[in-house]
Coordinates of C-alpha atoms in Angstrom, one line a residue:
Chain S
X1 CA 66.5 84.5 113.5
X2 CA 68.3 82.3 116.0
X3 CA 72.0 83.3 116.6
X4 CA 74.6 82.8 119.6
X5 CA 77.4 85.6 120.2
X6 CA 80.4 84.4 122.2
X7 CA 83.3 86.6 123.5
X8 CA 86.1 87.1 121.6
X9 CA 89.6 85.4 122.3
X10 CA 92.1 84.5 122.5
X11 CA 91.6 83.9 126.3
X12 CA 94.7 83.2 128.0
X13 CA 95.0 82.5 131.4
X14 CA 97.5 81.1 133.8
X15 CA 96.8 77.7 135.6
X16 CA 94.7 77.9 138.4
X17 CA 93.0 80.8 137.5
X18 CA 89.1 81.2 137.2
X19 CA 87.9 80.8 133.9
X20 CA 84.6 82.5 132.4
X21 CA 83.6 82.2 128.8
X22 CA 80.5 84.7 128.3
X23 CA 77.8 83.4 125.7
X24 CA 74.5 85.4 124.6
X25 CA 71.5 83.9 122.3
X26 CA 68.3 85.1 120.6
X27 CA 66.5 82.3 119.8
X28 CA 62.3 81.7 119.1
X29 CA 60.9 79.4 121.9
X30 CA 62.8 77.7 124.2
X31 CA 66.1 76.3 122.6
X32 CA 68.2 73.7 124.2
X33 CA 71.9 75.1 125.1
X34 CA 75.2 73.5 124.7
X35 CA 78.9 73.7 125.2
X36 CA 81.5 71.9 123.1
X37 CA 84.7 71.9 123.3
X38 CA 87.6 71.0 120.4
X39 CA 91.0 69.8 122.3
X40 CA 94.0 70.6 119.5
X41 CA 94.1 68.0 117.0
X42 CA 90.6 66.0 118.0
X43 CA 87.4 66.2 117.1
X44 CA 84.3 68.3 118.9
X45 CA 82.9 67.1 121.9
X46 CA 79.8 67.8 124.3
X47 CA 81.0 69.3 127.3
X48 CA 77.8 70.1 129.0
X49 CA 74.3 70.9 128.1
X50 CA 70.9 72.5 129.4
X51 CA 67.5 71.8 128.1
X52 CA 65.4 74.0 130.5
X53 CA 65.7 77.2 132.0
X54 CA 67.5 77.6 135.3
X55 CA 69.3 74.0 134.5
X56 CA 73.1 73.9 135.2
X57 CA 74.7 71.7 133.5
X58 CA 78.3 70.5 134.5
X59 CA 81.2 68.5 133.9
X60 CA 84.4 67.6 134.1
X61 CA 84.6 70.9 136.6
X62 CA 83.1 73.3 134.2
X63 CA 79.9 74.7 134.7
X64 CA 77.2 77.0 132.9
X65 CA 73.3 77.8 134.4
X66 CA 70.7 78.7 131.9
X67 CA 69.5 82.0 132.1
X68 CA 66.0 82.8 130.2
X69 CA 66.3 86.3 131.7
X70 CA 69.7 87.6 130.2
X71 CA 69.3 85.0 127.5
X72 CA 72.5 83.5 128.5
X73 CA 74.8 80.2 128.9
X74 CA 78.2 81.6 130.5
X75 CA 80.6 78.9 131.2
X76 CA 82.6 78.6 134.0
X77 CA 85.5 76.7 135.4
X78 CA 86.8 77.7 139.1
X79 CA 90.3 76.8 138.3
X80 CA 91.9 75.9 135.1
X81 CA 94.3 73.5 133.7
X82 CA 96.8 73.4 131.1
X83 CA 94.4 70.2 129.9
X84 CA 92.1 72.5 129.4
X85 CA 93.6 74.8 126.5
X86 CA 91.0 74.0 123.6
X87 CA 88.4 76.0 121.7
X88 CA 84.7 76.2 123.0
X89 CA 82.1 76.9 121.2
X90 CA 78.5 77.7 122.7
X91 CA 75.9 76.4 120.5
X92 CA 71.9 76.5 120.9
X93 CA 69.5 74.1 119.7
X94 CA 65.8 75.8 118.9
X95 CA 63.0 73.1 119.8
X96 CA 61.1 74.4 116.6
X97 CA 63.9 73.1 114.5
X98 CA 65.0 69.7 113.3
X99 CA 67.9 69.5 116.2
X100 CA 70.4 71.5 114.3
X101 CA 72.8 73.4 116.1
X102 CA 73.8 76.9 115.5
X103 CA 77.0 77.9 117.1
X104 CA 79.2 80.9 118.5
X105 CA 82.2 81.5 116.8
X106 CA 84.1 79.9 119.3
X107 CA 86.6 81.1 122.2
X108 CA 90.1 79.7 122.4
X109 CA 91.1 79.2 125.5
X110 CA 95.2 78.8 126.2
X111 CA 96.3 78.2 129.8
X112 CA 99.8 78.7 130.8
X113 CA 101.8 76.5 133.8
Chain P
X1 CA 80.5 51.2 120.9
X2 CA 82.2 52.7 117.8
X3 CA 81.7 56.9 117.6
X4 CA 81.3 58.9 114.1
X5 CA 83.3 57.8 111.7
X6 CA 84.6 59.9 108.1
X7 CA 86.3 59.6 105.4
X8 CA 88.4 60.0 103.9
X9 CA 90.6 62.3 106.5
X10 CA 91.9 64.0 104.1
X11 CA 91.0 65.5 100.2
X12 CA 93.1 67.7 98.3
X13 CA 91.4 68.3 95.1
X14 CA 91.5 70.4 91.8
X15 CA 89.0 73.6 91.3
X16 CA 86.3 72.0 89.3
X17 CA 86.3 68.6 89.8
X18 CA 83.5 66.8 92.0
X19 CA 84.1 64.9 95.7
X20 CA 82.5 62.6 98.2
X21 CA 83.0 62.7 101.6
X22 CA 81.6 59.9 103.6
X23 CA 80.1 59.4 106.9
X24 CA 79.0 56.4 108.7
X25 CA 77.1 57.4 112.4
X26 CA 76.4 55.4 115.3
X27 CA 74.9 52.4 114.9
X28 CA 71.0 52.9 115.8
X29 CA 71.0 56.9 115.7
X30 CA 68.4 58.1 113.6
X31 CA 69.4 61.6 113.1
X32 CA 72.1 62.7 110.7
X33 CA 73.6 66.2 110.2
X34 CA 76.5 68.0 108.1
X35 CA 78.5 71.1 108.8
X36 CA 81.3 72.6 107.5
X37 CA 83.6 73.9 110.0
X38 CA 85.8 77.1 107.7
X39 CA 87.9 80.1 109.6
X40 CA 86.2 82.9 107.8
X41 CA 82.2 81.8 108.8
X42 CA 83.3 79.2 111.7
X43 CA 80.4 76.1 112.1
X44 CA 77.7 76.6 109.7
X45 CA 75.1 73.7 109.5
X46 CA 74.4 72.1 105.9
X47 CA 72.0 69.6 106.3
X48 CA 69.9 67.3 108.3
X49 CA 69.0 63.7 107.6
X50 CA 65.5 61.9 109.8
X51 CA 66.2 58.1 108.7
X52 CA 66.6 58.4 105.1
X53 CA 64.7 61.9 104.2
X54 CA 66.7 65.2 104.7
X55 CA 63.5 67.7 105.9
X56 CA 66.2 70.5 106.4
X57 CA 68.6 71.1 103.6
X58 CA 68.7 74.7 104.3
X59 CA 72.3 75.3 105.1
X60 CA 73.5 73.6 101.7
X61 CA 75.4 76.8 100.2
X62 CA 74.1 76.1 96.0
X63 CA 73.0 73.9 94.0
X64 CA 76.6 72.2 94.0
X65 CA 76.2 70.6 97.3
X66 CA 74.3 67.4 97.4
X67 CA 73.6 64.4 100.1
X68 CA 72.1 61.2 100.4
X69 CA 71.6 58.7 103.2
X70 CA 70.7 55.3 102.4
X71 CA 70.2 51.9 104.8
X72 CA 69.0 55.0 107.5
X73 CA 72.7 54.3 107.7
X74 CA 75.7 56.0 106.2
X75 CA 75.8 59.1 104.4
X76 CA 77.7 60.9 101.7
X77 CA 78.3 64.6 100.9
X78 CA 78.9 65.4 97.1
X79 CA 80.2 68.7 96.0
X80 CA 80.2 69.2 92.4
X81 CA 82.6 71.6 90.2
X82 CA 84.8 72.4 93.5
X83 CA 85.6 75.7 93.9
X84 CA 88.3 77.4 96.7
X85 CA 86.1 78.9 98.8
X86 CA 84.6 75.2 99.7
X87 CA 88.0 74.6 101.4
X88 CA 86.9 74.3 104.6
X89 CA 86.4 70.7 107.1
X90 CA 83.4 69.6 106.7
X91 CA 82.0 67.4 110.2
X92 CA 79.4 64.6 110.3
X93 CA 77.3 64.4 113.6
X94 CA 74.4 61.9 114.7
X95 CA 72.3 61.9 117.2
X96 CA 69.6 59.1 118.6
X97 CA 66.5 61.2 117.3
X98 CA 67.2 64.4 115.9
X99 CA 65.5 66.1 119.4
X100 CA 66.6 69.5 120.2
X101 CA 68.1 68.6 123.6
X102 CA 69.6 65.5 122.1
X103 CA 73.7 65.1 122.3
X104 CA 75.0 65.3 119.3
X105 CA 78.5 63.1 118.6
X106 CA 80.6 64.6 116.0
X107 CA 83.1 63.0 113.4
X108 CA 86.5 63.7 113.4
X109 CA 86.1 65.5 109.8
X110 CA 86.9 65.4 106.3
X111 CA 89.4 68.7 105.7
X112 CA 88.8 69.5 102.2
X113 CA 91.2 71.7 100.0
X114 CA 90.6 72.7 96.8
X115 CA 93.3 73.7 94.7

């Protein structure tokens, strides 16, 4: 079955620092791969996405390529805020499906000044 | 435009007794979903709404758990004879065609606690 493994947190860091958040899949086909993101107290938010392998998406100075080979989505940040303390979640959309999203367990990421 | 919207924000209920939580998603998105967001199984999906036919209901946990859309508009979540392990907050996401790249735009929640 389709499934996403993330790394465990809690990942703290200090600000500035570089940020990686691994993320794995097994998936039939070709799913569609996604990052959220849930700031403390809102609600969860598309952060980036890749429909295709080899696609990066980015934003907001995060990025994460899409890597058929090692059947990952490892997000990235070169340096990090104390904006950015949240919990991520790496999700994966199967094209075979209906759309639904199956998600990591999530990685909470605290950043210290 | 206006995002997801659910209500109510809030239900604290007794063990046994049945609840509705509502969502209304964006205006002109076709695609509706349900999860439930708990700390011991994190996001699981429920269910998944094309206009007004839910071809994936695979994720509802029993026979307890029921939804309906109607208009191809606004949906609502019924859990029947609540018991404590459905404590958990339960999210409403829609997206403009239920594609697997498409964005989907999530609800603030319903946190649900069952006494």
């Amino acid at each position: 079955g389709n499934s996403v493994t993330q790394m465990e947190g809690p990942v703290t860091l200090s600000e500035e620092a570089f940020l990686t958040i691994n993320c794995t899949y097994t998936a039939t086909g070709y799913p569609s791969l996604f990052w959220y993101v849930q700031y403390p107290g809102e609600g969860l938010q598309l952060l980036l996405k890749a429909t295709k392998a080899d696609d990066k998406g980015s934003n907001k100075g995060f990025e994460a390529t899409y890597r058929k080979e090692t059947t990952s989505f490892h997000l990235e940040k070169g340096s990090v805020q104390v904006s950015d303390s949240a919990v991520y979640f790496c999700a994966l959309s199967d094209p075979s499906n209906t759309g639904k999203l199956i998600f990591g367990q999530g990685t909470t990421l605290q950043v210290k000044p | 435009g206006a995002g997801v919207s659910q209500s109510p924000s809030n239900k604290v209920t007794e063990k046994g007794k049945d609840v509705e939580l509502r969502c209304d998603p964006i205006s002109g998105h076709t695609a509706l979903y349900w999860y439930r967001q708990s700390l011991g199984q994190g996001l699981e999906f429920l269910i998944y709404f094309q206009g007004n036919s839910a071809p994936d209901k695979s994720g509802l946990p029993s026979d307890r758990f029921s939804a309906e859309r109607t208009g191809g508009s606004v949906s609502t979540l019924t859990i029947q004879r609540t018991q404590q392990e459905d404590s958990a907050v339960y999210l409403c996401a829609s997206s403009l065609a239920g594609l697997a790249g498409d964005t989907q735009y999530f609800g603030p929640g319903t946190r649900l606690t069952v006494l």
